[in-house]
Short mmCIF file of C-alpha atoms in Angstrom, two decimals:
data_model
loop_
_atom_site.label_atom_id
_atom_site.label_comp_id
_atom_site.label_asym_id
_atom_site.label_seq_id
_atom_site.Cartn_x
_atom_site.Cartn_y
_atom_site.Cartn_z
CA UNK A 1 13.82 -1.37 -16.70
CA UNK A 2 15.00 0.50 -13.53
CA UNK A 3 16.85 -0.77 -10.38
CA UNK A 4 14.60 -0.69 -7.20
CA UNK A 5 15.44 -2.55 -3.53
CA UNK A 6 18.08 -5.21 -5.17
CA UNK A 7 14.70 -6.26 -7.97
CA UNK A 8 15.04 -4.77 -11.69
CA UNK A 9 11.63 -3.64 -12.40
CA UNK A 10 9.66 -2.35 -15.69
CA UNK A 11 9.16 1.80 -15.35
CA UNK A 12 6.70 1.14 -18.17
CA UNK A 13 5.83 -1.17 -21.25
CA UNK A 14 5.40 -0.14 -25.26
CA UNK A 15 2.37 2.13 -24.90
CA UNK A 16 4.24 4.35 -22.37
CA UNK A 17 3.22 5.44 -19.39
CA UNK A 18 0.23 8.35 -20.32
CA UNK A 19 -1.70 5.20 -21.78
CA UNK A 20 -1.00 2.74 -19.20
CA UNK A 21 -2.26 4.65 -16.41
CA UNK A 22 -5.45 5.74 -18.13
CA UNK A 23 -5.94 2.60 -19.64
CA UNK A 24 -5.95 1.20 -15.97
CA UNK A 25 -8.29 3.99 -14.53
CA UNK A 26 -10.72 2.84 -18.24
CA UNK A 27 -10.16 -1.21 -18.55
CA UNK A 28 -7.62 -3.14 -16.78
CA UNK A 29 -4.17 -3.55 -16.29
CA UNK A 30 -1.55 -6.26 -15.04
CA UNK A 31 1.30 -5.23 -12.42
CA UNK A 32 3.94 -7.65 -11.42
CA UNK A 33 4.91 -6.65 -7.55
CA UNK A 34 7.02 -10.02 -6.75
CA UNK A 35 9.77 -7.53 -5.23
CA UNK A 36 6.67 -7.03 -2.18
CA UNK A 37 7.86 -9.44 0.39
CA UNK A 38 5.28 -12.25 2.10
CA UNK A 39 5.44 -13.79 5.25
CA UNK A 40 3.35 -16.19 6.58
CA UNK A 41 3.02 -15.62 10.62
CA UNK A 42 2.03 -18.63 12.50
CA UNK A 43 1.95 -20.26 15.92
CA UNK A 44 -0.80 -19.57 18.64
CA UNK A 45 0.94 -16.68 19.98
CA UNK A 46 0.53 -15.00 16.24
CA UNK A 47 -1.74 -12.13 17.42
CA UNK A 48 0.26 -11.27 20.44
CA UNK A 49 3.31 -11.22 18.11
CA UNK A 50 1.99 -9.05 15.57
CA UNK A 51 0.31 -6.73 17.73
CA UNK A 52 3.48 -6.11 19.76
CA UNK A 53 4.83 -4.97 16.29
CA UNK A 54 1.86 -3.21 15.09
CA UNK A 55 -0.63 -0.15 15.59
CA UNK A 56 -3.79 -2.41 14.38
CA UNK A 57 -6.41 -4.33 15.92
CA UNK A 58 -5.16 -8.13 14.55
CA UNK A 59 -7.17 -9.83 17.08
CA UNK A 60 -10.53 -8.86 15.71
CA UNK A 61 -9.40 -9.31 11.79
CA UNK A 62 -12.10 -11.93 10.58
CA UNK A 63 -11.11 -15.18 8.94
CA UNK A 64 -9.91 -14.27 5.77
CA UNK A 65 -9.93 -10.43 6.32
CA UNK A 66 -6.95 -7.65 6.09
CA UNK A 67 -6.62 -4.79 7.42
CA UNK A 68 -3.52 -1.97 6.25
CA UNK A 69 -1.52 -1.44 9.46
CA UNK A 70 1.74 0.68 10.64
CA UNK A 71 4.77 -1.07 11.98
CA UNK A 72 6.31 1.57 14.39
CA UNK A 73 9.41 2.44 16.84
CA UNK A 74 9.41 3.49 20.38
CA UNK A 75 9.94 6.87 18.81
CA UNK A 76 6.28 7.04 17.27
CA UNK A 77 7.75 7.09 13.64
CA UNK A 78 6.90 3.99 11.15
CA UNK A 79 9.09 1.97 10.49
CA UNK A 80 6.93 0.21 7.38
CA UNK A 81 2.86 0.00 6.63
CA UNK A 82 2.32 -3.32 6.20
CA UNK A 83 -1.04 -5.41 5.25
CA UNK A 84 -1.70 -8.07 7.68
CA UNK A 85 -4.21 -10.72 6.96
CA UNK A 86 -6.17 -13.28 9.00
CA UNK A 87 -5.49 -15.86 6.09
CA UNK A 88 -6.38 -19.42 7.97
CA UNK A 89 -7.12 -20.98 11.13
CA UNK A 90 -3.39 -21.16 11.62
CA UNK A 91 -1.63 -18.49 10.39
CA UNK A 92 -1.28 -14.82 9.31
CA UNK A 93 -0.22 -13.33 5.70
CA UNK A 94 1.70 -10.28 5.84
CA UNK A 95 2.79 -8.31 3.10
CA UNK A 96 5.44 -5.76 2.94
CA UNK A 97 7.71 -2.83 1.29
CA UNK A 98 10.79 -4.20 -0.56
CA UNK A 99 12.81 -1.13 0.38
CA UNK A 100 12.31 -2.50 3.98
CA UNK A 101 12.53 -5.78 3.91
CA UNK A 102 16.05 -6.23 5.72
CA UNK A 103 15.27 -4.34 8.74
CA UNK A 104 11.48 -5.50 8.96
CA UNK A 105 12.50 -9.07 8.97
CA UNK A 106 14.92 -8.12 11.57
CA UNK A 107 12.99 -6.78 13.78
CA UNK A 108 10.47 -9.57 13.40
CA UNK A 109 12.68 -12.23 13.96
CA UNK A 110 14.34 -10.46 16.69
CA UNK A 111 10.96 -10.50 18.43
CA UNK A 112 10.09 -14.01 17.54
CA UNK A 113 13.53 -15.20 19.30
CA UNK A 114 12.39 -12.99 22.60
CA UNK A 115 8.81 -14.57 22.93
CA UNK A 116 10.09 -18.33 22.07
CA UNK A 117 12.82 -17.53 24.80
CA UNK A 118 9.79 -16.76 27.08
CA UNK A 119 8.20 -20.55 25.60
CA UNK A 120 5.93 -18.56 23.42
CA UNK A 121 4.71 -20.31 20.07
CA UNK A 122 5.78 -18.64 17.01
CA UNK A 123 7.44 -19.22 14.14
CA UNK A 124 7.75 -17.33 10.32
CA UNK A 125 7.62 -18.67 7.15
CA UNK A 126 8.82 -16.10 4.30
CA UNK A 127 7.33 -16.90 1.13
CA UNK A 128 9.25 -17.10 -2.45
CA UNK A 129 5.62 -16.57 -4.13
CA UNK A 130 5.34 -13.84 -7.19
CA UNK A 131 2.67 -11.34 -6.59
CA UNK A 132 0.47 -10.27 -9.21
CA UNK A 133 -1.53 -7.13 -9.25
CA UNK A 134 -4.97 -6.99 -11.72
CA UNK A 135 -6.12 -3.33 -11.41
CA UNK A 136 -9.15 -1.65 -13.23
CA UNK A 137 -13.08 -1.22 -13.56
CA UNK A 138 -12.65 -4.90 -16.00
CA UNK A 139 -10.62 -6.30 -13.10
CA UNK A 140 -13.76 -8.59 -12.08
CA UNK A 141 -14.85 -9.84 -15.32
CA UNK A 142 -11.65 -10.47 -16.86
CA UNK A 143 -10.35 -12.88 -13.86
CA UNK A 144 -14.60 -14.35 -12.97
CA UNK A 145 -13.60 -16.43 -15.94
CA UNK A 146 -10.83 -17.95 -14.30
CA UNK A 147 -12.32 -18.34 -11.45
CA UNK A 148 -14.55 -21.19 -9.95
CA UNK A 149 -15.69 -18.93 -6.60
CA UNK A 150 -17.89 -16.10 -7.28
CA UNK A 151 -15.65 -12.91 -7.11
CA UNK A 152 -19.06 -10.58 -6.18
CA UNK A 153 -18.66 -12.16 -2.41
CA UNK A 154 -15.09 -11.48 -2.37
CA UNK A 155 -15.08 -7.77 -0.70
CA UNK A 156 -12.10 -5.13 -0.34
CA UNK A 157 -9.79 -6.23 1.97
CA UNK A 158 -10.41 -9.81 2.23
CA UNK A 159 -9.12 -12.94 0.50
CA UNK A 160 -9.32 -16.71 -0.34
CA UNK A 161 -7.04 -19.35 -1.92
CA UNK A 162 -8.46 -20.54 -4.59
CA UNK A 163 -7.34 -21.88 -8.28
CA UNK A 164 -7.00 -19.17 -10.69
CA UNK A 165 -6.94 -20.23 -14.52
CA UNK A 166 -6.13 -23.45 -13.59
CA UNK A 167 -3.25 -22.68 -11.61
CA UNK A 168 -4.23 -23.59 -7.89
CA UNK A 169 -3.13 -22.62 -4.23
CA UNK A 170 -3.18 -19.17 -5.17
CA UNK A 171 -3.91 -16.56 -2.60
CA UNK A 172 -6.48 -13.84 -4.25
CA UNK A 173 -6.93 -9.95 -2.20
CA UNK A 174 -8.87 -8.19 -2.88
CA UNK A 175 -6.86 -5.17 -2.92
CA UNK A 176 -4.46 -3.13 -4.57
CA UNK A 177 -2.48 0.41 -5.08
CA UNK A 178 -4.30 2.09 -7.29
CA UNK A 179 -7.66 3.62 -6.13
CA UNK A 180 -9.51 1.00 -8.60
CA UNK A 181 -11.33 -2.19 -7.46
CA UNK A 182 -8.11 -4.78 -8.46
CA UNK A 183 -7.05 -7.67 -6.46
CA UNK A 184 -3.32 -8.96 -6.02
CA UNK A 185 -2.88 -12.64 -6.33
CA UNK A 186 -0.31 -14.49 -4.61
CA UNK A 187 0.93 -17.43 -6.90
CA UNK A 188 3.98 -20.67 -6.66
CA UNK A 189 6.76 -18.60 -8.61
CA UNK A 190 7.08 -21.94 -10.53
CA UNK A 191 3.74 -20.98 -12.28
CA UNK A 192 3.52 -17.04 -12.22
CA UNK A 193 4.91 -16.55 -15.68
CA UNK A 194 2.08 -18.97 -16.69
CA UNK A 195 -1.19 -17.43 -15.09
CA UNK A 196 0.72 -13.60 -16.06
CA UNK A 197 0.30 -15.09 -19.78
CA UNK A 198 -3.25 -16.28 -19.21
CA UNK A 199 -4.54 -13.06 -17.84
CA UNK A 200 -2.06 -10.81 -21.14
CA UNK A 201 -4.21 -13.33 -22.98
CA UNK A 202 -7.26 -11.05 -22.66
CA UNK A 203 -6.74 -8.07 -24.91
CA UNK A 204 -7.99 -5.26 -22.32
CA UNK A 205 -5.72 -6.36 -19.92
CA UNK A 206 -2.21 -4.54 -20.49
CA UNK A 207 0.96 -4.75 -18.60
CA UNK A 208 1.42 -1.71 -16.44
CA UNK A 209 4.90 -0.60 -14.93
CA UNK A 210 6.22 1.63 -11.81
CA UNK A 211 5.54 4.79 -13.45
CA UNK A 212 1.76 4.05 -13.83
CA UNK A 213 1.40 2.50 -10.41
CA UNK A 214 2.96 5.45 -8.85
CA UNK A 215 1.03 8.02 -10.90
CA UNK A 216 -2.28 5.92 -10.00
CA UNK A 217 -1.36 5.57 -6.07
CA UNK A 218 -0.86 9.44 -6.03
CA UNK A 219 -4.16 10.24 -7.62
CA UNK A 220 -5.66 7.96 -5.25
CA UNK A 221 -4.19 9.28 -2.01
CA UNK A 222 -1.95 6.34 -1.33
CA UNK A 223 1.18 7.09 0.33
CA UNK A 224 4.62 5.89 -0.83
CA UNK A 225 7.00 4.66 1.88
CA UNK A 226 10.34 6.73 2.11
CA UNK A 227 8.43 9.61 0.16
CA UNK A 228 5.72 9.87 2.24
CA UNK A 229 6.24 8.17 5.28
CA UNK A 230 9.18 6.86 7.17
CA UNK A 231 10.55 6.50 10.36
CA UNK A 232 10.58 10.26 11.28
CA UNK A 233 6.92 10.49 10.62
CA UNK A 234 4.44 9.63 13.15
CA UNK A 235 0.48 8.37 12.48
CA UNK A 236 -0.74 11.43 13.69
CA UNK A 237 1.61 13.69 11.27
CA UNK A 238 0.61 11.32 8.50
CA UNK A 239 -3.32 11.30 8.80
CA UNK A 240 -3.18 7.64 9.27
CA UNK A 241 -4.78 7.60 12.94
CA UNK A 242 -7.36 5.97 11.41
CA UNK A 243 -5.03 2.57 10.93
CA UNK A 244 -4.99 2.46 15.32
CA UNK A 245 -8.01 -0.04 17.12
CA UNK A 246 -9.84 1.53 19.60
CA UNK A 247 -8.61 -1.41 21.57
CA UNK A 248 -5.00 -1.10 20.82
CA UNK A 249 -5.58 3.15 21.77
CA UNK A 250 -6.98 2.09 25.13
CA UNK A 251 -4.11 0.08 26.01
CA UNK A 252 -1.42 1.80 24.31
CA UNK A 253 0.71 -1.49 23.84
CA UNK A 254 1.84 -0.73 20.63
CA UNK A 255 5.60 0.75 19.97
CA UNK A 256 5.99 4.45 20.32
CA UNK A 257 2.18 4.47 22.25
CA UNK A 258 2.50 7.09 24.34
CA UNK A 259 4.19 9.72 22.05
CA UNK A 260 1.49 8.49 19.52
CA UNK A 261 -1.31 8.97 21.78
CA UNK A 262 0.54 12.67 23.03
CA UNK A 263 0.09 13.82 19.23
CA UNK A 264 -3.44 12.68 19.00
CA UNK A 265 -4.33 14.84 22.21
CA UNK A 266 -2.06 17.81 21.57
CA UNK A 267 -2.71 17.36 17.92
CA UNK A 268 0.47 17.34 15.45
CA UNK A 269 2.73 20.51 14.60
CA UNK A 270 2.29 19.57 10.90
CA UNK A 271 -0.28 17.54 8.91
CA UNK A 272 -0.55 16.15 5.19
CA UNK A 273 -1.43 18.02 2.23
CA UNK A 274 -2.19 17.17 -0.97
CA UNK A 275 -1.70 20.20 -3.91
CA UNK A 276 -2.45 20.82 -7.23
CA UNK A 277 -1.55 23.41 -9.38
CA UNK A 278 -1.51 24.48 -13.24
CA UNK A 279 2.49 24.98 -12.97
CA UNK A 280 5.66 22.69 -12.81
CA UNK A 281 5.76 22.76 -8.97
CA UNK A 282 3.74 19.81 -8.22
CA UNK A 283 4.89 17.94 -11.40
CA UNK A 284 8.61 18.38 -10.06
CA UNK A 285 8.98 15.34 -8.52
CA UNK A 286 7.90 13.01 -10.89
CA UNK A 287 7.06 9.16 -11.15
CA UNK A 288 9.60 7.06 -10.29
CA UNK A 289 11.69 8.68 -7.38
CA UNK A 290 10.09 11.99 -6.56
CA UNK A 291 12.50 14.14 -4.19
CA UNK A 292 11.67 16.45 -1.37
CA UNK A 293 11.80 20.22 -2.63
CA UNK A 294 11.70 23.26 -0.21
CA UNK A 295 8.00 24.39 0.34
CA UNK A 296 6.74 27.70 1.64
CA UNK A 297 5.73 26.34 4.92
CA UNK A 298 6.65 22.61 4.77
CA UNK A 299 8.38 20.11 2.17
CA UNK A 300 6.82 18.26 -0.99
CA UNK A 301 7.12 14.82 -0.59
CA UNK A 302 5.24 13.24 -3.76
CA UNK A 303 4.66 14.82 -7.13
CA UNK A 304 3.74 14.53 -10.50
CA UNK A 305 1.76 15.49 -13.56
CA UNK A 306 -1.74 13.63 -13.26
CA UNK A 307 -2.89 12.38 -16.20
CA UNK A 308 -6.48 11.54 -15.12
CA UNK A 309 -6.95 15.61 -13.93
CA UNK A 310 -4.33 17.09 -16.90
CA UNK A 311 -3.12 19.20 -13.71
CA UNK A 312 -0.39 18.93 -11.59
CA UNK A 313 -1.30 17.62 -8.20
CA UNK A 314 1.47 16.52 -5.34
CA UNK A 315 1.69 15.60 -1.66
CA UNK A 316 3.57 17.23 1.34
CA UNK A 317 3.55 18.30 4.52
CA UNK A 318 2.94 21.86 6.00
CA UNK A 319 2.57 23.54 9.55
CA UNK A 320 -1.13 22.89 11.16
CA UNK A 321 -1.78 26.31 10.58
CA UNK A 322 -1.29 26.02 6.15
CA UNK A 323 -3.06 22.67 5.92
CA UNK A 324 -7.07 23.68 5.48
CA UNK A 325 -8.18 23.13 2.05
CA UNK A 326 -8.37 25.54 0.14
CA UNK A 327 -5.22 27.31 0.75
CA UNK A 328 -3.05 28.96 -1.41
CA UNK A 329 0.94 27.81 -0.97
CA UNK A 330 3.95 28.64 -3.12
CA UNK A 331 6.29 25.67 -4.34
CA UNK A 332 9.66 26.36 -4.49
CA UNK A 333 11.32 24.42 -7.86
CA UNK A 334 14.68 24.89 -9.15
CA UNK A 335 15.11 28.18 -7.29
CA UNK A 336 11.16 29.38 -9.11
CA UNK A 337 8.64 30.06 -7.43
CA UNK A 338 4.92 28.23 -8.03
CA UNK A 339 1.50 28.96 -6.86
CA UNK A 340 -0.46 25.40 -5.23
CA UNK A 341 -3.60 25.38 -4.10
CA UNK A 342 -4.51 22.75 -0.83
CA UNK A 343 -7.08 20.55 -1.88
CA UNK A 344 -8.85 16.96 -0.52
CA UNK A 345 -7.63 14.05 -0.74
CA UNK A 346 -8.15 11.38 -2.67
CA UNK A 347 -7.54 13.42 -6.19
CA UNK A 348 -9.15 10.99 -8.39
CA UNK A 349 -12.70 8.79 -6.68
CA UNK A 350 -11.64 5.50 -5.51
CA UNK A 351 -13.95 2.82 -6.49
CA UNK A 352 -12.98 0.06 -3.78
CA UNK A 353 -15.66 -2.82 -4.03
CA UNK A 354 -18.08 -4.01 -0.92
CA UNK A 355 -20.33 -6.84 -1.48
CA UNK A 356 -23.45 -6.82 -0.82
#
């Protein structure tokens, strides 16, 4: 059990963390991410809140559909990545980073006191709901059982409330942090340890800690906030431009627009780039709380061994000019020097699920 954000969390469970994260890529695993805040958004003005907050298009989010988004300054660097759902008719479901949850809920409710002031209608609800994440190729069948909808509609990136093994009111994404098809399911706290049982019940499904979920988001491409993005990174730098609406480019209404929309013209100084390598270098940072090490032309911002490649693969930033794939870099570790070769990202296939 390790501290992380004020939560004490499992860094892994009895078969240690090699098994558990191949396990998950093989069958199906059980993360508990309670410490992720939720807030419920809701009031007519809910869109025009958000989207004075946010780099995505909220407005055209269909009922029941998410989208991931980027919370940003006036500086162009994010302040959190968020995933903002169109829940119901009457509100929206946002879920966050624990490490930001003080100053994220600050700056929301600092915004939600200037657009009441100006007889706007918006309110926030924050949610004491667990959050459960089922991860793996099994994900689908183990949970159809508990399940009276039929999961095969349910595609990635949108949700429904439903009952799950008999527990009801429970919020079900289809989602996750891992690259596999998973959901995360919102549940009352009063009844999480009870549907967490029910779903340990089925012997494929294992409990999974931070180690394995970090391992997993790395192979998958997933960033980590305050590894891999913070508030001195911009979209642009990160390779997220993709999260930004056409609409919301046009207008430029979003915090930090303008040097955002500079970048995208001018094009960044320095862009992402995911390694690998045979040696320690990439493996240097390791699950759990990976530190920046010096780089040859950039820093290393993510790192460790990957159990699914048996290489050691890592993310980073470099100068525009380093970040083609294919190119060879040297990792600096513990004053040694390490060959890394640029490759493409995602390391490991996702398998996201689209129905039909």
């Amino acid at each position: 059990m390790v501290p992380f954000a004020g939560w004490l969390l499992p860094l892994h469970f009895g078969p240690g963390h090699l098994r558990s994260h191949l396990h998950t890529r093989q069958r199906c695993s059980l993360f508990d991410v309670s410490h992720m805040p939720q807030t419920r958004v809701y009031g007519r003005d809910r869109v025009r809140f958000m989207e004075s907050l946010v780099v995505g298009d909220i407005a055209e989010l269909k009922l029941g559909q998410g989208t991931l988004t980027l919370l940003t300054n006036e500086r162009g660097g994010i302040v959190d990545d968020l995933i903002v759902t169109n829940a119901a008719e009457d509100h929206l479901y946002v879920v966050s980073n624990a490490g930001c949850v003080d100053k994220d809920l600050a700056i929301m409710r600092g915004r939600v006191a200037e657009l009441q002031a100006a007889g706007g209608d918006i309110h926030l609800e924050v949610l004491d709901n667990a959050l459960l994440a089922l991860q793996g190729p099994s994900m689908a069948r183990v949970l159809q059982a508990g399940l009276l909808d039929d999961l095969a509609k349910l595609s990635f990136m949108t949700s429904v409330t439903t009952t799950v093994f008999g527990v009801p009111g429970c919020r079900v994404t289809r989602c996750g942090y891992t690259g596999e098809d998973g959901v995360e399911i919102s549940v009352p706290a009063r009844q999480a340890v009870e549907l967490a049982e029910r779903l340990l019940d089925v012997p494929e499904v294992w409990p999974a800690g931070l180690a394995a979920r970090d391992s997993l988001r790395l192979e998958a491409g997933l960033c980590l906030y305050g590894n891999d993005i913070d508030e001195t990174t911009t979209p642009a730098e990160a390779g997220l431009l993709w999260t930004l609406g056409k609409r919301r480019r046009a207008a430029m209404d979003f915090p930090g627009a303008a040097v955002i929309m500079a970048q995208v013209k001018e094009k960044p100084k320095r862009k992402p780039a995911p390694m690998a390598g045979e040696g320690a270098g990439a493996a240097a940072a390791g699950p759990g709380s990976p530190p920046s090490v010096p780089m040859s032309s950039g820093t290393v911002t993510s790192g460790c061994p990957s159990p699914s490649l048996g290489k050691n693969i890592a993310m980073g930033y470099v100068e525009a000019a380093h970040s083609r794939a294919g190119t060879a870099l040297t990792v600096e570790v513990r004053k040694k020097q390490h060959p890394a070769l640029v490759t493409k990202m995602p390391f490991v296939p996702t398998q996201y699920y689209m129905a039909k």
